[in-house]
PDB file of C-alpha atoms in Angstrom:
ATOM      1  CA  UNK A1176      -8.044  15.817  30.284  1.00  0.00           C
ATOM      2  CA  UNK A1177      -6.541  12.890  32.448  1.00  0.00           C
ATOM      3  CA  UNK A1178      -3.554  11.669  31.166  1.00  0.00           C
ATOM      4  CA  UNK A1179      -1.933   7.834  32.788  1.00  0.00           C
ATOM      5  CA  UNK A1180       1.507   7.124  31.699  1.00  0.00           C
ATOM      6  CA  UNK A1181       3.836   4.762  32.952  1.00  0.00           C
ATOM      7  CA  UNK A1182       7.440   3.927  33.415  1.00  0.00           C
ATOM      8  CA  UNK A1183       8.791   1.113  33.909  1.00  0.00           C
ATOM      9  CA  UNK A1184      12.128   0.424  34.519  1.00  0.00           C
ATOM     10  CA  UNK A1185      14.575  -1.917  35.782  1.00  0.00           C
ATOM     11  CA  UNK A1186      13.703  -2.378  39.502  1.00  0.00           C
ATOM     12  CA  UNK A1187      10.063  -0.641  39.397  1.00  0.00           C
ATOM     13  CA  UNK A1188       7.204   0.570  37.668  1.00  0.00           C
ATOM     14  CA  UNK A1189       5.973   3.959  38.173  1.00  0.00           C
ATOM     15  CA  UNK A1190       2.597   5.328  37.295  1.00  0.00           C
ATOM     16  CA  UNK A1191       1.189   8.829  37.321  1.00  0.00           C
ATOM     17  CA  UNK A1192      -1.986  10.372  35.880  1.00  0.00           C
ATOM     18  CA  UNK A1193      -1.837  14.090  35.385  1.00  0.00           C
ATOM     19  CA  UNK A1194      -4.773  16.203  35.068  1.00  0.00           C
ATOM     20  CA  UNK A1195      -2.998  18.215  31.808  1.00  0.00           C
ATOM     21  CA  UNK A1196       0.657  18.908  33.482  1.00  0.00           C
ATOM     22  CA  UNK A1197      -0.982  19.077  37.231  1.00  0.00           C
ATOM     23  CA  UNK A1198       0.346  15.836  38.706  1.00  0.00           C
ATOM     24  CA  UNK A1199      -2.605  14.268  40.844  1.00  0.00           C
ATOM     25  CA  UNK A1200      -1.712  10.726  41.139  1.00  0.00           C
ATOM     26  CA  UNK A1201       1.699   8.665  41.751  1.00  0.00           C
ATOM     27  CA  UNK A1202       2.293   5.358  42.340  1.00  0.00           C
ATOM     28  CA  UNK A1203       5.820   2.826  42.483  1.00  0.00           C
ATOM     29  CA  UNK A1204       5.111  -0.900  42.611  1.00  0.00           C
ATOM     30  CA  UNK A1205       7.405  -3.282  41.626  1.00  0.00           C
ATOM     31  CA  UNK A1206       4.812  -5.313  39.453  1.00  0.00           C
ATOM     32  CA  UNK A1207       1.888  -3.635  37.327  1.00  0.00           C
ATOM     33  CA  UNK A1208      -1.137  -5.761  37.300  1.00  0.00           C
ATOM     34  CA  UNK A1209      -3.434  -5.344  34.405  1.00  0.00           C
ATOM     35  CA  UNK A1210      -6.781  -5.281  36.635  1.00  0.00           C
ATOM     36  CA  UNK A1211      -4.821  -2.499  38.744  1.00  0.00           C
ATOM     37  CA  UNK A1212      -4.726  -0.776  35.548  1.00  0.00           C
ATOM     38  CA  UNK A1213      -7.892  -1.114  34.820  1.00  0.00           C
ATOM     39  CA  UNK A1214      -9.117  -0.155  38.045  1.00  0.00           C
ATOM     40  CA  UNK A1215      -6.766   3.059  37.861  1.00  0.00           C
ATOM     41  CA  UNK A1216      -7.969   4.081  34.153  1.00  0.00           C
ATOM     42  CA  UNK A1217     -11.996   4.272  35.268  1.00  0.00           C
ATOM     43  CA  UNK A1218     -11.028   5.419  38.784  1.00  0.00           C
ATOM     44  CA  UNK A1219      -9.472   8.580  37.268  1.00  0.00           C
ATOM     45  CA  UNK A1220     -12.129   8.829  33.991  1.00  0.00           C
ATOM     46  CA  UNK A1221      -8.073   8.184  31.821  1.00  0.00           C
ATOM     47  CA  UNK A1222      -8.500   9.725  28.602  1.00  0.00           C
ATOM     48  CA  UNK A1223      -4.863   9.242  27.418  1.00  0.00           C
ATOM     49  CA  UNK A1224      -1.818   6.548  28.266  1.00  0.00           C
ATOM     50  CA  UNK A1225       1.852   6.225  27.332  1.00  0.00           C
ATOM     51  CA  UNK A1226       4.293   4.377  28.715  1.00  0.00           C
ATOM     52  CA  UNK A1227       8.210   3.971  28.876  1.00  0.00           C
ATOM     53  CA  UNK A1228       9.558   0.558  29.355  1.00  0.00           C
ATOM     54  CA  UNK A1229      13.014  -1.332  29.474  1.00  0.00           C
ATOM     55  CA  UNK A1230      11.662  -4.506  28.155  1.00  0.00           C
ATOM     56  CA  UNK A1231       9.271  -6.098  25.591  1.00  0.00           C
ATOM     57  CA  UNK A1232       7.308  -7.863  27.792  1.00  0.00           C
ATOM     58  CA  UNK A1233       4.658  -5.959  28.705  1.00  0.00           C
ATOM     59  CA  UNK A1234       2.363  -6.415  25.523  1.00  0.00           C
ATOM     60  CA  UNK A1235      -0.848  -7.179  27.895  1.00  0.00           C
ATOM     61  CA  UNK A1236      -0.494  -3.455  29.505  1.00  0.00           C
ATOM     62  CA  UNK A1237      -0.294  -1.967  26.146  1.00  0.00           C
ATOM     63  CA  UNK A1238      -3.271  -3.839  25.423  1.00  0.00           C
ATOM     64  CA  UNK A1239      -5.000  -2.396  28.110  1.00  0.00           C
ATOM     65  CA  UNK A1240      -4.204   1.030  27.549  1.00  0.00           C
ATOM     66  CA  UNK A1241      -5.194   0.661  23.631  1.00  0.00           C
ATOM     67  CA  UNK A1242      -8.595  -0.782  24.242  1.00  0.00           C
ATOM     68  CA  UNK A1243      -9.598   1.555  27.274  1.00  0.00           C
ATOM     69  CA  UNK A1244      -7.390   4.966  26.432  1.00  0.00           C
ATOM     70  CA  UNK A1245      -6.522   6.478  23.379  1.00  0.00           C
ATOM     71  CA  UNK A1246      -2.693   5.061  23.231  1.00  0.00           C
ATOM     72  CA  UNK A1247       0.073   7.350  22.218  1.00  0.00           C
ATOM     73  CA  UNK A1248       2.953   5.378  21.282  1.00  0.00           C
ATOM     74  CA  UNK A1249       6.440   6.770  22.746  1.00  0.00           C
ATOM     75  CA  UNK A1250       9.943   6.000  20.677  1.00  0.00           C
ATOM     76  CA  UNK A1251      13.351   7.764  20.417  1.00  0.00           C
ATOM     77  CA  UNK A1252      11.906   8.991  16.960  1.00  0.00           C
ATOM     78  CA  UNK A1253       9.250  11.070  18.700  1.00  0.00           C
ATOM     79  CA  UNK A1254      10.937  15.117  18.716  1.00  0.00           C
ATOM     80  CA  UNK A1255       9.100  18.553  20.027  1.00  0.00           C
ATOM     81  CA  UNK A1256      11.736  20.691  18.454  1.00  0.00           C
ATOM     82  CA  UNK A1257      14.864  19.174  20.198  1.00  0.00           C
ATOM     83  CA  UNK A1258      17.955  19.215  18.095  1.00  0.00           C
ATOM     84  CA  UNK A1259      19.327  15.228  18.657  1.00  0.00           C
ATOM     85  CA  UNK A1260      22.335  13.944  17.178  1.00  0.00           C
ATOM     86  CA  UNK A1261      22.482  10.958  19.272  1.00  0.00           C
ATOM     87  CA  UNK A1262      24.118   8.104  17.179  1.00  0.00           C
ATOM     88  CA  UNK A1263      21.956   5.374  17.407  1.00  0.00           C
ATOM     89  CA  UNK A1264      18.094   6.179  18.318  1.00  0.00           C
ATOM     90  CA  UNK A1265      17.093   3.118  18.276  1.00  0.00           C
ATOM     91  CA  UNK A1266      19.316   1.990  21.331  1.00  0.00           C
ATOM     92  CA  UNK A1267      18.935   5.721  23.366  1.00  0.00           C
ATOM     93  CA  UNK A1268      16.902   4.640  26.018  1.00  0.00           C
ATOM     94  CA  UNK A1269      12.771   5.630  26.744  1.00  0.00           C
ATOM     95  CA  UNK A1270      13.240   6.707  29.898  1.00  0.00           C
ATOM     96  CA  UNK A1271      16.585   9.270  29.221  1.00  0.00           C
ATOM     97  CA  UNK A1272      14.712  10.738  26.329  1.00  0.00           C
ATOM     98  CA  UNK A1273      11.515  11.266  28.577  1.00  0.00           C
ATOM     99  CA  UNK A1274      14.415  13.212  30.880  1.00  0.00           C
ATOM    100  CA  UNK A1275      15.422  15.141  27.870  1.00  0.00           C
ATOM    101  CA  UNK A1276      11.916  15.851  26.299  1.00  0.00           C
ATOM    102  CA  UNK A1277      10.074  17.367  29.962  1.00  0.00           C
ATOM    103  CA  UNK A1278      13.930  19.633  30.347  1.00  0.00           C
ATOM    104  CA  UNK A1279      13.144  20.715  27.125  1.00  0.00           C
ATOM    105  CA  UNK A1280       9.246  22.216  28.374  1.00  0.00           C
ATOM    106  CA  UNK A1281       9.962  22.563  32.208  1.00  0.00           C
ATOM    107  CA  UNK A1282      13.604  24.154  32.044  1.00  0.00           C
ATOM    108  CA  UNK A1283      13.737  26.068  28.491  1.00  0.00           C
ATOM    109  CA  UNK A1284      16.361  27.933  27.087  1.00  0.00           C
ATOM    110  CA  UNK A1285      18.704  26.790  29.941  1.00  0.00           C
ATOM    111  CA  UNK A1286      21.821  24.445  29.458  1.00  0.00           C
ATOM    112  CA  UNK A1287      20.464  21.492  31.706  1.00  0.00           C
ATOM    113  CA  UNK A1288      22.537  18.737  33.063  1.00  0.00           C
ATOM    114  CA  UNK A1289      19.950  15.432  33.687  1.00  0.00           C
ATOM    115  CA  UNK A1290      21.052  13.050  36.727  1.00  0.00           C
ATOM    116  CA  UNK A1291      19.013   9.784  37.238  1.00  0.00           C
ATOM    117  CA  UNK A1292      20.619   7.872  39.908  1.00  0.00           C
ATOM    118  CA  UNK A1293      18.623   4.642  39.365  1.00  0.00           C
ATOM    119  CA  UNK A1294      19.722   0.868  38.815  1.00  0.00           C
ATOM    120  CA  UNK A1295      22.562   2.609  36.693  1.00  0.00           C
ATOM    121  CA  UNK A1296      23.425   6.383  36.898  1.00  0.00           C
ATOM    122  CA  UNK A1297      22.838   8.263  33.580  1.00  0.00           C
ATOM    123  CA  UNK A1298      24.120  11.883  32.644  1.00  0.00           C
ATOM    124  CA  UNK A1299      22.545  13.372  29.746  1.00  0.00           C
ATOM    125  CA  UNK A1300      22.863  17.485  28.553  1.00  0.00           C
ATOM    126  CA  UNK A1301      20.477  19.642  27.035  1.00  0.00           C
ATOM    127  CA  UNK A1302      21.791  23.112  25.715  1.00  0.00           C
ATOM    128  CA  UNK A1303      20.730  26.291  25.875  1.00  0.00           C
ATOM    129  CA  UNK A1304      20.142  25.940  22.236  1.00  0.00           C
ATOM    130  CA  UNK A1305      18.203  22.621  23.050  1.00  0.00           C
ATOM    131  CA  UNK A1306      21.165  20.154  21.335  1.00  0.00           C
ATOM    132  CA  UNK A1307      21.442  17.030  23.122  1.00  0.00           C
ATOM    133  CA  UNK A1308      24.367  14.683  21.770  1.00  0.00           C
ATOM    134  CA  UNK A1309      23.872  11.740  24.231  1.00  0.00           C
ATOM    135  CA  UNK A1310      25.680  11.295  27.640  1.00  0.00           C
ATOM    136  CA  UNK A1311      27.130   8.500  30.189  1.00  0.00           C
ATOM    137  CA  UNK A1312      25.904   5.631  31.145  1.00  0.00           C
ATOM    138  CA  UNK A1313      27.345   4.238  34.945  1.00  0.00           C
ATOM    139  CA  UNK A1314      27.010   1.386  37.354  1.00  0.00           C
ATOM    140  CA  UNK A1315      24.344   2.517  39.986  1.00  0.00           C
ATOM    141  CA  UNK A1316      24.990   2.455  43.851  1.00  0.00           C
ATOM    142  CA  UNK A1317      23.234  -1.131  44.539  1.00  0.00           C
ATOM    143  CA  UNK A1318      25.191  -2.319  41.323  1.00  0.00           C
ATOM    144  CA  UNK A1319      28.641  -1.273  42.784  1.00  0.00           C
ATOM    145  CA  UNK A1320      27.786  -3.413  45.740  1.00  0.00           C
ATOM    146  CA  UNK A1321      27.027  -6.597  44.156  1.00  0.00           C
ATOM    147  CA  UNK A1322      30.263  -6.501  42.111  1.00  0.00           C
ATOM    148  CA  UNK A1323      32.612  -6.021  44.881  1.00  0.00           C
ATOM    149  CA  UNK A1324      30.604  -9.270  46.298  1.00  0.00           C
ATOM    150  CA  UNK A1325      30.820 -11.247  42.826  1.00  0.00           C
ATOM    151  CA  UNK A1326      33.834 -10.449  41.329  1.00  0.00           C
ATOM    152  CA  UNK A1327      35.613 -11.189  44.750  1.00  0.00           C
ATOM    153  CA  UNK A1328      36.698 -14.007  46.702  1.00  0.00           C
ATOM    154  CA  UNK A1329      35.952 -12.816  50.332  1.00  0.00           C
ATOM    155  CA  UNK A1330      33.958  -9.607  50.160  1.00  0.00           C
ATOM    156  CA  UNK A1331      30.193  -9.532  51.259  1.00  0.00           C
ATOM    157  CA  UNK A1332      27.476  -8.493  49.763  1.00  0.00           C
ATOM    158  CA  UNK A1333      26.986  -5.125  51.336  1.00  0.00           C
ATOM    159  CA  UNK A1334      23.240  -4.034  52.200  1.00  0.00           C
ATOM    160  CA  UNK A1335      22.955  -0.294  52.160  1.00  0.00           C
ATOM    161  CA  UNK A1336      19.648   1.541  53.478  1.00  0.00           C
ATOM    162  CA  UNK A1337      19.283   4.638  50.916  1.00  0.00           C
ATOM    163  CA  UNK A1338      17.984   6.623  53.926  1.00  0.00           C
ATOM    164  CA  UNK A1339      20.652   6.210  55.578  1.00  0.00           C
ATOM    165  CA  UNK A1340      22.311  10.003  54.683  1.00  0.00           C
ATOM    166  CA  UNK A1341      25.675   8.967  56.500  1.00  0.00           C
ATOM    167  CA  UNK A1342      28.387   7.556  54.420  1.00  0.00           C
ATOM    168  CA  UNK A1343      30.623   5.527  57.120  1.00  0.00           C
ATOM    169  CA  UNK A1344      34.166   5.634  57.813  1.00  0.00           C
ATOM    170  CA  UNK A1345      36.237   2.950  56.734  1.00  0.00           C
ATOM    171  CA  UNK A1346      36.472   1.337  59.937  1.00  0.00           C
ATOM    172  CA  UNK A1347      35.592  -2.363  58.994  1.00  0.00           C
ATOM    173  CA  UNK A1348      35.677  -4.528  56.028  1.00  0.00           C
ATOM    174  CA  UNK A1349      31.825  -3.481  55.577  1.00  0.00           C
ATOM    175  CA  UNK A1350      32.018   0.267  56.382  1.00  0.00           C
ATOM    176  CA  UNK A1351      34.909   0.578  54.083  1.00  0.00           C
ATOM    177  CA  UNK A1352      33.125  -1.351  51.376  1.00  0.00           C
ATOM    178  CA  UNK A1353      30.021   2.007  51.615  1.00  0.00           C
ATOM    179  CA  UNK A1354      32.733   4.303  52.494  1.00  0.00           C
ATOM    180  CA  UNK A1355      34.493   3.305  48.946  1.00  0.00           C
ATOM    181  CA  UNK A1356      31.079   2.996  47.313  1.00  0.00           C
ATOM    182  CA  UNK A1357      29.367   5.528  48.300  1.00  0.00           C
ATOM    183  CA  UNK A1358      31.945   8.347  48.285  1.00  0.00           C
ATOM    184  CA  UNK A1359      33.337   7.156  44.874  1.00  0.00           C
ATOM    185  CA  UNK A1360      29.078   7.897  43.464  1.00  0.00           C
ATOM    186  CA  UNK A1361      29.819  11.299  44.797  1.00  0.00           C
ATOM    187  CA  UNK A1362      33.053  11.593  44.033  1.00  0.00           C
ATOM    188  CA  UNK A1363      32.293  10.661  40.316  1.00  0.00           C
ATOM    189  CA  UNK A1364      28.706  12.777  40.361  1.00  0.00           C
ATOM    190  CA  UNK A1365      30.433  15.817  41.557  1.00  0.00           C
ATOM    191  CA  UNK A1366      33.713  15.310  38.622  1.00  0.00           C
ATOM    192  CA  UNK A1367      30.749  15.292  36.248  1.00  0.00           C
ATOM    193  CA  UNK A1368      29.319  18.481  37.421  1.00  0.00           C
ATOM    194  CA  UNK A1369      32.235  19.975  37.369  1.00  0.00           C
ATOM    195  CA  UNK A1370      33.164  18.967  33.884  1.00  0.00           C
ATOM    196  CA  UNK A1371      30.041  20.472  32.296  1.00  0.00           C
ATOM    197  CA  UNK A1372      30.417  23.732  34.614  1.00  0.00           C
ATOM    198  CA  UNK A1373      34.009  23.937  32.393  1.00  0.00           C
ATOM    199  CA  UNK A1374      32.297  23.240  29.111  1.00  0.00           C
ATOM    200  CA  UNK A1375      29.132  25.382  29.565  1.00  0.00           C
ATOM    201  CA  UNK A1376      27.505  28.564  31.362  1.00  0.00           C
ATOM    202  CA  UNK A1377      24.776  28.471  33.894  1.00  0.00           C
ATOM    203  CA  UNK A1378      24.303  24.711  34.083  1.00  0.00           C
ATOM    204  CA  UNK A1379      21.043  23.872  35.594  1.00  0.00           C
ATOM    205  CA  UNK A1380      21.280  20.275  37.644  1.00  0.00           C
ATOM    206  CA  UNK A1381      18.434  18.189  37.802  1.00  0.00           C
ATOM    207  CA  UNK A1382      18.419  15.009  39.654  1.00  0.00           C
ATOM    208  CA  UNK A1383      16.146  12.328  39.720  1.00  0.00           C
ATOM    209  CA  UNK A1384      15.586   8.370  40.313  1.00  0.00           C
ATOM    210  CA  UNK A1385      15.382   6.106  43.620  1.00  0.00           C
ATOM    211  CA  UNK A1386      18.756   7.118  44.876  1.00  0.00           C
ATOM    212  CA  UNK A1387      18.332  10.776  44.922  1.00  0.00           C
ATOM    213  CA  UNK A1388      17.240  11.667  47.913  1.00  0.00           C
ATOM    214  CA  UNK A1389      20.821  10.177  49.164  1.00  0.00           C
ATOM    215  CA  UNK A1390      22.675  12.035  46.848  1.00  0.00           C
ATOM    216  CA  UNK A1391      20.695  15.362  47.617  1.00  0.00           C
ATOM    217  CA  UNK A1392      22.126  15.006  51.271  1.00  0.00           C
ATOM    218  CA  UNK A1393      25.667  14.138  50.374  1.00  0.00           C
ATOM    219  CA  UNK A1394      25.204  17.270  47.613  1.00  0.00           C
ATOM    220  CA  UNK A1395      24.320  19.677  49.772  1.00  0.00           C
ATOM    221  CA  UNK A1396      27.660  19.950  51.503  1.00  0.00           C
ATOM    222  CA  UNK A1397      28.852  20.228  47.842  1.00  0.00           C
ATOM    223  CA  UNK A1398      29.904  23.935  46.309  1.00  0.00           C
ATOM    224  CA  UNK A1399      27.645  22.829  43.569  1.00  0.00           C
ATOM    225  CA  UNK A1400      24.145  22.891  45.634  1.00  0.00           C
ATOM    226  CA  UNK A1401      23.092  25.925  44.579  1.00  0.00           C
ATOM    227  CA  UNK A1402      22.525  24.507  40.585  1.00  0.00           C
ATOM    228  CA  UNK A1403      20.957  21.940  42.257  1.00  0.00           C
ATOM    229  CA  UNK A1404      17.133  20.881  41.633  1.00  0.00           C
ATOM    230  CA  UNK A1405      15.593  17.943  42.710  1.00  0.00           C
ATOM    231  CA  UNK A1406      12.885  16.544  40.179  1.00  0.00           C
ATOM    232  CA  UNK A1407      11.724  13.218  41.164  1.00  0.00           C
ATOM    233  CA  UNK A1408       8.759  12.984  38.481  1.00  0.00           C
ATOM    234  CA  UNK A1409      10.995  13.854  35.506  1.00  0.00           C
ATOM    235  CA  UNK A1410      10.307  11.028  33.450  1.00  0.00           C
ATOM    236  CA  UNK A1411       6.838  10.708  33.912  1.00  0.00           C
ATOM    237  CA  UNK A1412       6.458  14.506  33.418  1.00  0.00           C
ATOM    238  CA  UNK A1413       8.799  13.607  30.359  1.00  0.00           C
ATOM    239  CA  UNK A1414       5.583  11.346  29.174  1.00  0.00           C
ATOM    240  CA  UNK A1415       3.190  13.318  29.424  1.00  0.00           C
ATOM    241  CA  UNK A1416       4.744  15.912  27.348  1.00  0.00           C
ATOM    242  CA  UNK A1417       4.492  13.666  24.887  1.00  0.00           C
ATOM    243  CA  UNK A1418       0.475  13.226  24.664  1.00  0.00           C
ATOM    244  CA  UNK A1419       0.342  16.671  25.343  1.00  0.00           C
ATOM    245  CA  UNK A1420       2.734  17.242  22.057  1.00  0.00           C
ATOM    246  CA  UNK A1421       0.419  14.832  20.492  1.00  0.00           C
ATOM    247  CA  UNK A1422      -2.979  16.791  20.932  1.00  0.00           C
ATOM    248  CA  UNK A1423      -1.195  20.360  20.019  1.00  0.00           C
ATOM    249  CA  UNK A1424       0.058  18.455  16.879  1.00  0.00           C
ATOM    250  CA  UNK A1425      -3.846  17.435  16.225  1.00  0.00           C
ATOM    251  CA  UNK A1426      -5.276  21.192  16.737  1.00  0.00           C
TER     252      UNK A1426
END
């Protein structure tokens, strides 16, 4: 059974197909045509499609995926046995619950701390017991650099390459604006960490999103490494678990 689901989020789209919970395709474009779609449904024989978006706008995918898959809608109200008692559902976003749902199958029974360093950071916990009352929502690395440049008179507008595993000294007006930036993510990431390694036992942290791979290097210096695991596909994983939730529901 090939499954396509998609995410689509503030600064890319993201596409996998799964073959059941194998992952055998992966793709990041930053605009998601509907003949690509089509192209990528019959290419991989696509039974099933979800998708995860930000915005409303993409009505034409959905259309798509309804006439040439069978469509599984994906909301906040959708639940495989997770105790929520977030406030507001309708304003939780796709993509953190996605994060939530695949901790719940992947990582069960294991109080797991959910990093997504994207356009904005995001910290969400799952218990042992599977209770997840919401999280923090933070300004993202790229995000931190344009408001130092907008909300400022003579600051630049910093470019940062995410490869780039080195977090300058303060030297200059533009190493100290990455020095501040950067080290005040970590700084921030690791206060988090530590928080929940106060409040709870055996915290599990999984990391995802574009700016990971940065913080991974920066982490591993960190006395928290060792709870560390690196899960770029946790959203889209997240997705499937939901048509696969859907067909178990069915039988």
């Amino acid at each position: 059974m090939h499954n396509l689901v998609l995410d689509i989020g503030n600064t890319n789209g993201k596409l996998a197909v799964f073959n059941n919970r194998e992952l055998i395709h992966y793709q990041s474009l930053r605009q998601i045509t509907t003949s690509a779609l089509a192209n990528l449904i019959e290419q991989y024989n696509v039974s099933n499609s979800t998708i995860s978006s930000v915005a409303d706008e993409f009505s034409e995918i959905i259309d798509v995926l309804k006439k040439r898959t069978n469509y599984v809608e994906f909301s906040t109200v959708f639940n495989p046995g997770i105790k929520n008692y977030y406030k507001t559902l309708s304003t939780l976003g796709l993509d953190r619950w996605a994060k939530v749902v695949a901790a719940h199958h992947y990582y069960p029974k294991l109080n797991c701390f959910i990093i997504d360093a994207g356009t904005c950071i995001t910290y969400d916990l799952l218990t042992e017991e599977s209770e997840y009352f919401g999280g923090s929502i933070s300004l993202g690395v790229h995000m931190r650099f344009k408001a130092l440049n907008h909300y400022t008179g003579r600051l630049p507008l910093v470019k940062w390459d995410k490869e780039d595993g080195e977090i300058p000294d303060g030297t200059d007006t533009e190493s100290a604006i990455k020095n501040g930036v950067l080290q005040g993510v970590i700084n921030e990431i690791e206060g988090f960490i530590a928080n929940q390694n106060k409040r709870n036992k055996a915290i599990r942290v999984l990391i995802t999103g574009g700016d990971a791979a940065f913080l991974l290097v920066q982490l591993k210096k960190s006395i928290f490494a060792p709870q560390i695991i690196h899960d770029p596909y946790l959203v889209l994983k997240g997705l499937n678990e939901v048509i696969a939730f859907e067909y178990v529901q069915k039988d």
